[in-house]
Coordinates of C-alpha atoms and ligand atoms in Angstrom, one line a residue:
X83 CA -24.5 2.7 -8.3
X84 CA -27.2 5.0 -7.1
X85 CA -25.6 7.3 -4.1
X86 CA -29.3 7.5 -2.6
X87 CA -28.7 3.6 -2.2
X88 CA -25.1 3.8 -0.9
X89 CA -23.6 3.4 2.1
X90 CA -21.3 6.6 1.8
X91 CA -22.1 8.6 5.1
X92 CA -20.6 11.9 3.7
X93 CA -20.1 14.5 7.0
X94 CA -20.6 18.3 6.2
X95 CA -17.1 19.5 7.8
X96 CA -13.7 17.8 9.2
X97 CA -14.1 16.4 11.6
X98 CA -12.2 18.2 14.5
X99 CA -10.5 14.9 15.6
X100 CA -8.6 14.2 12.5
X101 CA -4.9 15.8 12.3
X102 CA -3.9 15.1 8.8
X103 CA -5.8 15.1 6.1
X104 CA -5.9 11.5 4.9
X105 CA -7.7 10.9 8.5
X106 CA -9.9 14.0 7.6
X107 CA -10.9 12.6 4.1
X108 CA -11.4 9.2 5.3
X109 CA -14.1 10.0 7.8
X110 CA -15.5 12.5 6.1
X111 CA -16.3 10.8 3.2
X112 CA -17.1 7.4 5.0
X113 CA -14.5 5.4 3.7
X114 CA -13.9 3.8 7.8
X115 CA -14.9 4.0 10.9
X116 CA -13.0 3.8 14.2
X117 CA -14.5 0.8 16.1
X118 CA -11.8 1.5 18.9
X119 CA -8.3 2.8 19.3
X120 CA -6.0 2.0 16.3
X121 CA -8.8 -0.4 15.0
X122 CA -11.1 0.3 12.0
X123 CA -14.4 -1.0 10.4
X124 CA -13.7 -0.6 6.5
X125 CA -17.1 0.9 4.8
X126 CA -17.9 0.6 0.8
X127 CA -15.9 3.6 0.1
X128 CA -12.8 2.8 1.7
X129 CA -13.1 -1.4 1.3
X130 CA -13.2 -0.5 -2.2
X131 CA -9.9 1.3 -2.6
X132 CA -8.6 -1.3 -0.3
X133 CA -9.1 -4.3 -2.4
X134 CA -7.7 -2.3 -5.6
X135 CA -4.4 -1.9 -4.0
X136 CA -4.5 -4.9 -2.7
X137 CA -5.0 -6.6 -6.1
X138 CA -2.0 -4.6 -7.4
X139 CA 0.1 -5.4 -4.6
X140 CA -0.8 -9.1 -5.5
X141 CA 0.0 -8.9 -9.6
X142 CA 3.2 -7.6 -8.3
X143 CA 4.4 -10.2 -6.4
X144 CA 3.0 -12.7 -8.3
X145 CA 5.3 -11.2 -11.6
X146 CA 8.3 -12.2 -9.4
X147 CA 7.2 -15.5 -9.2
X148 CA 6.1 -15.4 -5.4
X149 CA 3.2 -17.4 -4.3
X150 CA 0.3 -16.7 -2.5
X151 CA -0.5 -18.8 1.0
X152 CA -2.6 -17.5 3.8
X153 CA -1.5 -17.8 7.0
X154 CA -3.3 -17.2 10.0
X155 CA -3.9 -14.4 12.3
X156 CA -3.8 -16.3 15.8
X157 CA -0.9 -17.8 16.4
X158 CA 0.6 -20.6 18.9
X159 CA 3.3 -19.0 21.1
X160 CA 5.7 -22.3 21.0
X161 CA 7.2 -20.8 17.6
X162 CA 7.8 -17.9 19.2
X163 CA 9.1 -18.9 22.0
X164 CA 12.0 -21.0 19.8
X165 CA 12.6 -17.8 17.6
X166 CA 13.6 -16.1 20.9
X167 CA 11.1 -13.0 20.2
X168 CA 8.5 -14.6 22.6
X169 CA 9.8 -12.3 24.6
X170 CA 11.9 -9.6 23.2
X171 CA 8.9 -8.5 21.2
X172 CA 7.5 -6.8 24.2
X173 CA 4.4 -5.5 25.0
X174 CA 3.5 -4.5 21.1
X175 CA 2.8 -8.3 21.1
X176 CA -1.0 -8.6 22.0
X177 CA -0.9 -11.9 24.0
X178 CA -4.3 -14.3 24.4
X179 CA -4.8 -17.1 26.1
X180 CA -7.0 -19.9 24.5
X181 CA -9.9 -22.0 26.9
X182 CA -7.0 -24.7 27.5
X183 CA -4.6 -22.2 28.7
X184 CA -2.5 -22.8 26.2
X185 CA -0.7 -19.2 25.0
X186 CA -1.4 -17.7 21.7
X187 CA -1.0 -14.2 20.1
X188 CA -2.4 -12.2 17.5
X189 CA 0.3 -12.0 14.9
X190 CA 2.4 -9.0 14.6
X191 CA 4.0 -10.2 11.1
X192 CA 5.0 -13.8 10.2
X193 CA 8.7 -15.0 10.2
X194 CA 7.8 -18.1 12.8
X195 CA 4.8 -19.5 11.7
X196 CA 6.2 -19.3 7.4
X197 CA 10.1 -20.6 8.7
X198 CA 7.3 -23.3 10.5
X199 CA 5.8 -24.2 7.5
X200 CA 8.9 -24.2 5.5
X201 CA 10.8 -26.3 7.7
X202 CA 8.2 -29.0 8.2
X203 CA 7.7 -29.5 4.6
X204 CA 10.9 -28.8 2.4
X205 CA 14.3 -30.7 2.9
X206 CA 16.6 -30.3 -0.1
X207 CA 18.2 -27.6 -2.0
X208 CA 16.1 -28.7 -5.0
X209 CA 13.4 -26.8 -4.1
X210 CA 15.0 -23.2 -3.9
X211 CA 14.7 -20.7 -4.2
X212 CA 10.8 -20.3 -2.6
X213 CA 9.1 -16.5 -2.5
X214 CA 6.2 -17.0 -0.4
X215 CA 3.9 -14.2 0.7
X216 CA 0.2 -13.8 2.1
X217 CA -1.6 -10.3 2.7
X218 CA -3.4 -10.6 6.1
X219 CA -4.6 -9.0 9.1
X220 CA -1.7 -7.9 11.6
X221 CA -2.1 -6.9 15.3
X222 CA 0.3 -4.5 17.3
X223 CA -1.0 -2.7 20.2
X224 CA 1.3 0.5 19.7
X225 CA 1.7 2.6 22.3
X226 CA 0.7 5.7 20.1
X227 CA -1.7 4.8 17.2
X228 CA -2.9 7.9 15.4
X229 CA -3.5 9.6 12.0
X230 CA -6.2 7.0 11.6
X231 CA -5.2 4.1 9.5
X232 CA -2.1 4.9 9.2
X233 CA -0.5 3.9 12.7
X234 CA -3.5 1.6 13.4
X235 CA -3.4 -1.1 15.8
X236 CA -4.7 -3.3 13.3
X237 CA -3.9 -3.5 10.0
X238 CA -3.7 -5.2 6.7
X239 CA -0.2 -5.9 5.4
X240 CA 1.0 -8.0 2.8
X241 CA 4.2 -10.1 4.3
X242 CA 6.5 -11.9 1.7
X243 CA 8.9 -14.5 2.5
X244 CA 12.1 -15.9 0.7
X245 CA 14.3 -19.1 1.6
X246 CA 17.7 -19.3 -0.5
X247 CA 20.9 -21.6 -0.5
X248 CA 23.6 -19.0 -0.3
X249 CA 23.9 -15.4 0.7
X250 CA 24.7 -14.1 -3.1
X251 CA 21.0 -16.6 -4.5
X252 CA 19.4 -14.6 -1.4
X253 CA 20.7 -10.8 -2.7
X254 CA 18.8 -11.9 -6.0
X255 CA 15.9 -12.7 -3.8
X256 CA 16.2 -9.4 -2.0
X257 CA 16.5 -7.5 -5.5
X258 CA 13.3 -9.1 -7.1
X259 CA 11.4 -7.7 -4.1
X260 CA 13.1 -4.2 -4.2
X261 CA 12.2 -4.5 -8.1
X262 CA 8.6 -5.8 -7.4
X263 CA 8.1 -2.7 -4.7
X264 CA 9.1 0.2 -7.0
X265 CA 7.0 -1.4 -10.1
X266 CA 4.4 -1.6 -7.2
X267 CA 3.9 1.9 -6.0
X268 CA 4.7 3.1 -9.5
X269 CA 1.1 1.6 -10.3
X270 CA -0.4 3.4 -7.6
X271 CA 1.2 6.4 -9.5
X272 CA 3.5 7.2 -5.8
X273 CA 7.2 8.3 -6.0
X274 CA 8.2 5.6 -3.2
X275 CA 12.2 6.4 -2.6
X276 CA 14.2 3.3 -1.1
X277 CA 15.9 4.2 1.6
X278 CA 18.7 2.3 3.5
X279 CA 16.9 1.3 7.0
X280 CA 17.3 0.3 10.4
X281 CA 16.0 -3.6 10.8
X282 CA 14.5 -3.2 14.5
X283 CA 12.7 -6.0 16.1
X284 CA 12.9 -8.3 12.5
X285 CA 16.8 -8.4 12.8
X286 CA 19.6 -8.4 10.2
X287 CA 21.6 -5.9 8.6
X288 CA 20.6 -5.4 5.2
X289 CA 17.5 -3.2 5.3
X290 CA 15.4 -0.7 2.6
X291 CA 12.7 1.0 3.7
X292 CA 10.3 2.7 0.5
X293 CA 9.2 6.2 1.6
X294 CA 7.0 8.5 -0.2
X295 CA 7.0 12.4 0.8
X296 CA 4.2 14.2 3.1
X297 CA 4.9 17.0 5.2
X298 CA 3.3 14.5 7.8
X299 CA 4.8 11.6 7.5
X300 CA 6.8 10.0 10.8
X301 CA 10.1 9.1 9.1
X302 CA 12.2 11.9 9.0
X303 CA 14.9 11.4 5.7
X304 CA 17.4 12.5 4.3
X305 CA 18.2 12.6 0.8
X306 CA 20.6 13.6 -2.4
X307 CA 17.6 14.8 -4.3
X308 CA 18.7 13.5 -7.3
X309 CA 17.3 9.6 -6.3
X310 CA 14.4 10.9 -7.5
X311 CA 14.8 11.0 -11.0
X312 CA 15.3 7.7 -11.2
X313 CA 13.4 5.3 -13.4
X314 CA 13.0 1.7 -13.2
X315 CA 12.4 0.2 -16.5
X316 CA 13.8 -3.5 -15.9
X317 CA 11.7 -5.9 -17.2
X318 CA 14.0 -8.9 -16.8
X319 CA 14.2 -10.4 -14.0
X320 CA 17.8 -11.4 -14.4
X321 CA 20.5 -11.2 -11.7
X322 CA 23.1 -9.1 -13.1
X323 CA 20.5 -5.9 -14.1
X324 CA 18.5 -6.6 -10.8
X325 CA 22.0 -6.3 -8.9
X326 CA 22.8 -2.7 -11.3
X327 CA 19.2 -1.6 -10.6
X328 CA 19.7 -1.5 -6.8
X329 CA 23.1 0.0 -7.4
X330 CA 21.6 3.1 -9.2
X331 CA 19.8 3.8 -6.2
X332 CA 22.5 3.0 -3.7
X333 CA 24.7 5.5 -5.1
X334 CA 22.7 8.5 -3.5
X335 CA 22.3 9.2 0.1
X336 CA 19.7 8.0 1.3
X337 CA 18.8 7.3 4.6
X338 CA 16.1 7.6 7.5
X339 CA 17.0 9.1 10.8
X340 CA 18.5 5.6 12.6
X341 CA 20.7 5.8 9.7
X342 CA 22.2 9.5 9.5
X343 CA 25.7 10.6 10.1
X344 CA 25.8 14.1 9.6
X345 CA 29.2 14.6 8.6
X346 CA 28.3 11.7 5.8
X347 CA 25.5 13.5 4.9
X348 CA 27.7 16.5 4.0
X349 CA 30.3 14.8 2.4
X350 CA 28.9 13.0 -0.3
X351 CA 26.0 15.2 -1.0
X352 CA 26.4 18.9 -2.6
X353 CA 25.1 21.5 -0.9
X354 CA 22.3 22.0 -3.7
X355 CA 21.2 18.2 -3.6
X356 CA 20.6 17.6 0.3
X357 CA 16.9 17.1 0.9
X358 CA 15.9 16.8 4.5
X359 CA 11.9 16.1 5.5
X360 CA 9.9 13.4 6.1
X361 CA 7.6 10.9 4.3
X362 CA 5.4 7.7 5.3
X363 CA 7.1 4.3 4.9
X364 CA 4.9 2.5 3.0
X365 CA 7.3 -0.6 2.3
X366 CA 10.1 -2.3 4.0
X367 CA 12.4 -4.9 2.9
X368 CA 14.6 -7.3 5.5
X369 CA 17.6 -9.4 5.2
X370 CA 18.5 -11.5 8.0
X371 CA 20.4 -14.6 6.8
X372 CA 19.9 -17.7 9.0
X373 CA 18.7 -15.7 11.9
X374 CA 15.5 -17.6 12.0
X375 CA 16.4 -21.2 10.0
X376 CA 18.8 -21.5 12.4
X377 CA 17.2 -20.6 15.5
X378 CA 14.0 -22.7 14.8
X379 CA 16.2 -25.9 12.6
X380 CA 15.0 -25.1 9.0
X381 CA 17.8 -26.3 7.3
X382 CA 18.1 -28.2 3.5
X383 CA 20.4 -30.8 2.1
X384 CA 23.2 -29.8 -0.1
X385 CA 24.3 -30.9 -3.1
X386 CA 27.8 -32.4 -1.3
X387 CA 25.4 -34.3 1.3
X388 CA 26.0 -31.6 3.9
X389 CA 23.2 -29.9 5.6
X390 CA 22.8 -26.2 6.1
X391 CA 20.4 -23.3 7.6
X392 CA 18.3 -21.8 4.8
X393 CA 19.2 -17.7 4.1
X394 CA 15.9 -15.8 4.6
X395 CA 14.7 -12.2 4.1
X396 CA 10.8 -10.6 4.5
X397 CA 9.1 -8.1 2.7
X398 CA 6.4 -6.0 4.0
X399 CA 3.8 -3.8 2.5
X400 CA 1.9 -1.6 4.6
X401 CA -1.7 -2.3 2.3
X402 CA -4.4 -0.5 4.5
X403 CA -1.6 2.6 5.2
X404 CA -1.4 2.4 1.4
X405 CA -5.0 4.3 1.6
X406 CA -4.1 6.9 3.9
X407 CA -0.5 7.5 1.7
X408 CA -2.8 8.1 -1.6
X409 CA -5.0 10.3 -0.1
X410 CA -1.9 12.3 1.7
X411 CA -0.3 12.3 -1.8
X412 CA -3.2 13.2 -3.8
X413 CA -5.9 15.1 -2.0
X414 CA -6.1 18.7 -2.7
X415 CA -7.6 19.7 1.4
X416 CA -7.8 23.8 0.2
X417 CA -9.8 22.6 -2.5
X418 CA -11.2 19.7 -1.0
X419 CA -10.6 17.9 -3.9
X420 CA -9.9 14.3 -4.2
X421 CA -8.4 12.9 -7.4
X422 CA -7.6 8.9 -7.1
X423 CA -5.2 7.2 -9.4
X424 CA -7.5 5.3 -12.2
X425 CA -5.8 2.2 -10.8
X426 CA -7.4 2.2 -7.4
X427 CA -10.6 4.8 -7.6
X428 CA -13.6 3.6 -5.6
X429 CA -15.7 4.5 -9.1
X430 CA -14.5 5.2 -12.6
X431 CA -16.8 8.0 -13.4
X432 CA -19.6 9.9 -10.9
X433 CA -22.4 11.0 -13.5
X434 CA -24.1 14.5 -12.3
X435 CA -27.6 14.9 -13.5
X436 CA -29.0 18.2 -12.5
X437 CA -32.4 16.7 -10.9
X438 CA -36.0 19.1 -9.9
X439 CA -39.1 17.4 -8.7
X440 CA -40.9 18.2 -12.0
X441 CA -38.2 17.0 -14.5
X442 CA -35.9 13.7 -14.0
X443 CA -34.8 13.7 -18.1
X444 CA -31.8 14.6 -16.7
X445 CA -31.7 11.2 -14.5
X446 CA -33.0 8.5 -17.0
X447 CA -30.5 10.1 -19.4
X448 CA -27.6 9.6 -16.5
X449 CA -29.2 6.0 -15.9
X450 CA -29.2 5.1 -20.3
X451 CA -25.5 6.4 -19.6
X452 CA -24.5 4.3 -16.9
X453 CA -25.8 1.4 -19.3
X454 CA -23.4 2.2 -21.9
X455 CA -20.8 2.2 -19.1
X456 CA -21.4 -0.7 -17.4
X457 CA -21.2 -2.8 -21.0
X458 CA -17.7 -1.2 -21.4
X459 CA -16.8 -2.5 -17.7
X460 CA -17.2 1.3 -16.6
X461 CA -17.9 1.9 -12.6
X462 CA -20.1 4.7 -11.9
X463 CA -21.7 6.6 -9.3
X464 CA -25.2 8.3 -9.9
X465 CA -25.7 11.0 -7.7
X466 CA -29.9 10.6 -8.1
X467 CA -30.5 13.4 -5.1
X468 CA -32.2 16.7 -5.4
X469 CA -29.4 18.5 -3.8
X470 CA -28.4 22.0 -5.4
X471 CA -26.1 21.7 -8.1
X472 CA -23.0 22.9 -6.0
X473 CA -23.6 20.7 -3.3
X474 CA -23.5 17.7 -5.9
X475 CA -20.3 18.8 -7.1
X476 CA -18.6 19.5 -3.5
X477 CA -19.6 16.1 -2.8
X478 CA -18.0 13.8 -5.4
X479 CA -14.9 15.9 -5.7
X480 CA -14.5 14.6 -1.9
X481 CA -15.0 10.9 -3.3
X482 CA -12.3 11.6 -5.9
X483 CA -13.7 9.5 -8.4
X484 CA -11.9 11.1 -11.5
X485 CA -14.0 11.9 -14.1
X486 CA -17.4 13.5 -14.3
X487 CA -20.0 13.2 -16.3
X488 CA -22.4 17.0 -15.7
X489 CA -26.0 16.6 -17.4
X490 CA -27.8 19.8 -17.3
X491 CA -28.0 22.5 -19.9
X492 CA -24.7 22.1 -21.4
X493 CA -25.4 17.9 -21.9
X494 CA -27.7 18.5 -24.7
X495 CA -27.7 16.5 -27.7
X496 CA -24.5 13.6 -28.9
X497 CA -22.3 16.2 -26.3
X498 CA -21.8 15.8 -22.6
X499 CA -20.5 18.0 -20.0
X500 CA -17.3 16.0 -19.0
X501 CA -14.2 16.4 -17.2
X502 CA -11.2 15.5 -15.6
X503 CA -11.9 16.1 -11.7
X504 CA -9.5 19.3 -10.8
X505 CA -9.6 20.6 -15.0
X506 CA -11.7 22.5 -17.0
X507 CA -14.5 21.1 -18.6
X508 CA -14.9 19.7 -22.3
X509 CA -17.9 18.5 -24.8
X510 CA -17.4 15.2 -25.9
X511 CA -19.1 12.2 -27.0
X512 CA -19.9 9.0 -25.1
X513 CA -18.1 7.1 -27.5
X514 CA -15.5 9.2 -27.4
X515 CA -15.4 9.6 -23.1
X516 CA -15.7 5.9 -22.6
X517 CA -12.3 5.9 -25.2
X518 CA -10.8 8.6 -22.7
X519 CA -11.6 6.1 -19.5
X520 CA -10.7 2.8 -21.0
X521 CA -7.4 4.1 -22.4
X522 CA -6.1 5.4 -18.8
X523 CA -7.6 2.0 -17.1
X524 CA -5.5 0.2 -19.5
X525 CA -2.0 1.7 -18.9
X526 CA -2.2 1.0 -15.2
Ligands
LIG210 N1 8.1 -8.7 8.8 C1 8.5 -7.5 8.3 C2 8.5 -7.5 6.8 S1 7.2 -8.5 6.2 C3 7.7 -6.4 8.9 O1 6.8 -6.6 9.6 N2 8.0 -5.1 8.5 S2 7.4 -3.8 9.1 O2 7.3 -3.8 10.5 O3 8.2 -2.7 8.6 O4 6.0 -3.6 8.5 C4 5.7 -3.6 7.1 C5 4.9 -2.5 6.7 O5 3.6 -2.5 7.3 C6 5.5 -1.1 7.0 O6 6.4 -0.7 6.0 C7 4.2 -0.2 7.1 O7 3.9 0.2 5.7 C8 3.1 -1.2 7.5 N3 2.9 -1.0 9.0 C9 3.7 -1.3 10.0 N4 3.1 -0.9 11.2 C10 1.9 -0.4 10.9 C11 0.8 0.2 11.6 N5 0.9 0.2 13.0 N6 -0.3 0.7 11.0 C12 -0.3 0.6 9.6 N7 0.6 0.1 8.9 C13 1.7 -0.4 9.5

């Protein structure tokens, strides 16, 4: 991709309304635009990096056997008003009213309308366990949204679903998710730390929220430091080491604020481990039992010819705050340098040709280069302006794409100017660059 021909409105400074700095970066660099409060237009940039994680979150879930449905973002009222959150759910709850009068909503997340579709369409034990899971557009009209996508009124989430027989088949359930989550933000190469949670408006009282670390986060946690030298390297999805992995983590303390007990806190965690400060929630996991089946009759047939409510726990991934967590994580603001995980970068590689009106060598060389790349499944961005050489540089190091390719003096002959955004330098081959690209695309 040409950046003359992009749609990347880069701004010279911060702009002065952003507080933190993945709200900086993202208008800055064009990635969204605030169409009103809390509610975003996604440009190239940012759409980009969207889809990557959403496409991630989606392998994910799928490994665990959950299936995809889509369900939609308007929803009727009735199911609601049967759950008993019609009403409870407050004024969060953005509440329309269709040309027939009839009342509808914009959906704030999705227990009715999937214990709906369950319940109209599955009647025996047989059939369990189902994971079901969808990643669409969500609606709450918070009272404070800020930090730009991250507390946005609108926002894309992915919402999974499970339905189980028995409390201990419904654990499992619970522990393929919690499994799925860490593998998850592992890919988007975060440190997310599950932490025991407060369940809120969904209900229940098994609850882990996943938290990465930022001085600017909202959740304030506390932790025994040690959780996070944990590694997850379960492969099997089997109920015994799914039970131990979520053990390993349960042992430390662990908690966000709803949780603490201070004199807990000091009991079981030495001095030298406590960690107090605060991260983003990116992830949330729910157990609630029947709460739902048996508010709104989803029940299944037993293998004794009884009847019983169907156990049920959701799943939530906050996809779109997923952007603004990266960029929190990653982004260098002193340097302004952005440096995206390989597994979700807007472009693989920006190419750098040093351009002057009388001599564009430099540019069909960057363009014969691009073909190489884009045969070996390579995404590039050509700067092809005659911006100063600095400029160029201060630029993509804000779009984070992380490598560079620099064609000027020092890109003369087999040997290119290339490097690892935020490293020194190094001459190597294109043979030997596209090697360098291709083997860190392929171990995410
Ligand atoms: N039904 C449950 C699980 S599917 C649920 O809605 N959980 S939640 O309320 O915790 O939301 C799931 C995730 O969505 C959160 O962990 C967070 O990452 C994201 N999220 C929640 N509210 C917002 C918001 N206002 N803006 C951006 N992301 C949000």
């Amino acid at each position: 991709m040409l950046l003359s021909k992009s749609f990347i409105p880069i701004l010279k400074n911060n702009p002065s309304e952003a507080k933190i700095k993945s709200h900086q970066l993202m208008l800055r660099v064009g990635m969204m635009k605030q169409a009103s409060a809390g509610i975003y237009s996604w440009l190239p940039l940012g759409f980009k990096v969207m889809k990557k994680i959403e496409e991630i979150v989606r392998q994910e879930q799928n490994k665990i056997g959950a299936q995809e449905i889509l369900m939609p973002t308007i929803q009727s009222s009735e199911i609601w008003k049967e759950s008993g959150r019609y009403e409870d759910y407050g004024e969060e709850m953005l509440r329309i009213k269709d040309r027939q009068n009839r009342d509808m909503l914009y959906g704030p997340t999705n227990e009715e309308q999937v214990t709906e579709i369950f319940r109209s369409s599955l009647k025996s034990y047989k059939s369990l366990p189902q994971l079901l899971y969808h990643i669409q557009w969500k609606f709450r009209d918070e009272i404070r949204p800020r930090f730009g996508i991250m507390r946005g009124r609108e926002f894309y989430m992915k919402d999974a679903y499970s339905f189980d027989i028995s409390d201990e088949e419904a654990f499992y359930s619970y522990n393929k998710f919690f499994l799925s989550y860490l593998r998850t933000f592992k890919r988007l190469s975060l440190t997310a730390i599950p932490m025991a949670a407060d369940t809120g408006p969904i209900g229940g009282n098994l609850s882990h929220e996943f938290i990465i670390l930022a001085e600017t986060g909202e959740s304030k946690i506390f932790t025994d430091k040690r959780i996070f030298d944990l590694n997850t390297n379960e492969t099997e999805l089997e109920k015994n080491s799914l039970e131990q992995m979520r053990k390993k983590y349960e042992q430390y303390y662990s908690v966000t604020d709803e949780k603490f007990n201070k004199d807990e806190f000091e009991k079981v965690v030495s001095e030298e481990n406590r960690l107090i400060t605060k991260g983003i929630e990116v992830g949330h996991i729910f157990y609630f039992g029947d709460k739902y089946s048996k508010a709104m009759g989803a029940s299944v047939d037993l293998p004794g010819g009884k009847k019983d409510f169907v156990k049920m726990g959701s799943y939530g991934i906050g996809v779109s705050r997923l952007v603004g967590a990266i960029i929190e994580a990653k982004y260098d603001d002193k340097n302004e340098i952005m440096k995206w995980p390989s597994s979700v970068a807007p472009y693989d590689i920006a190419l750098v040709p040093m351009i002057n009106k009388n001599d564009t060598s430099a540019l069909d060389k960057a363009i014969n280069i691009n073909k190489e790349l884009i045969k070996n499944n390579i995404d590039s961005l050509i700067d092809d302006t005659e911006e100063n050489f600095s400029s160029k540089i201060k630029k993509m190091n804000l779009i984070g794409a992380p490598y560079q390719i620099i064609i000027g003096k020092k890109s003369e002959g087999d040997l290119l100017e290339f490097k690892e955004i935020g490293k020194d330098t190094q001459n190597l081959s294109l043979t030997k660059i596209i090697e360098t690209i291709k083997k860190q695309k392929n171990s995410n």
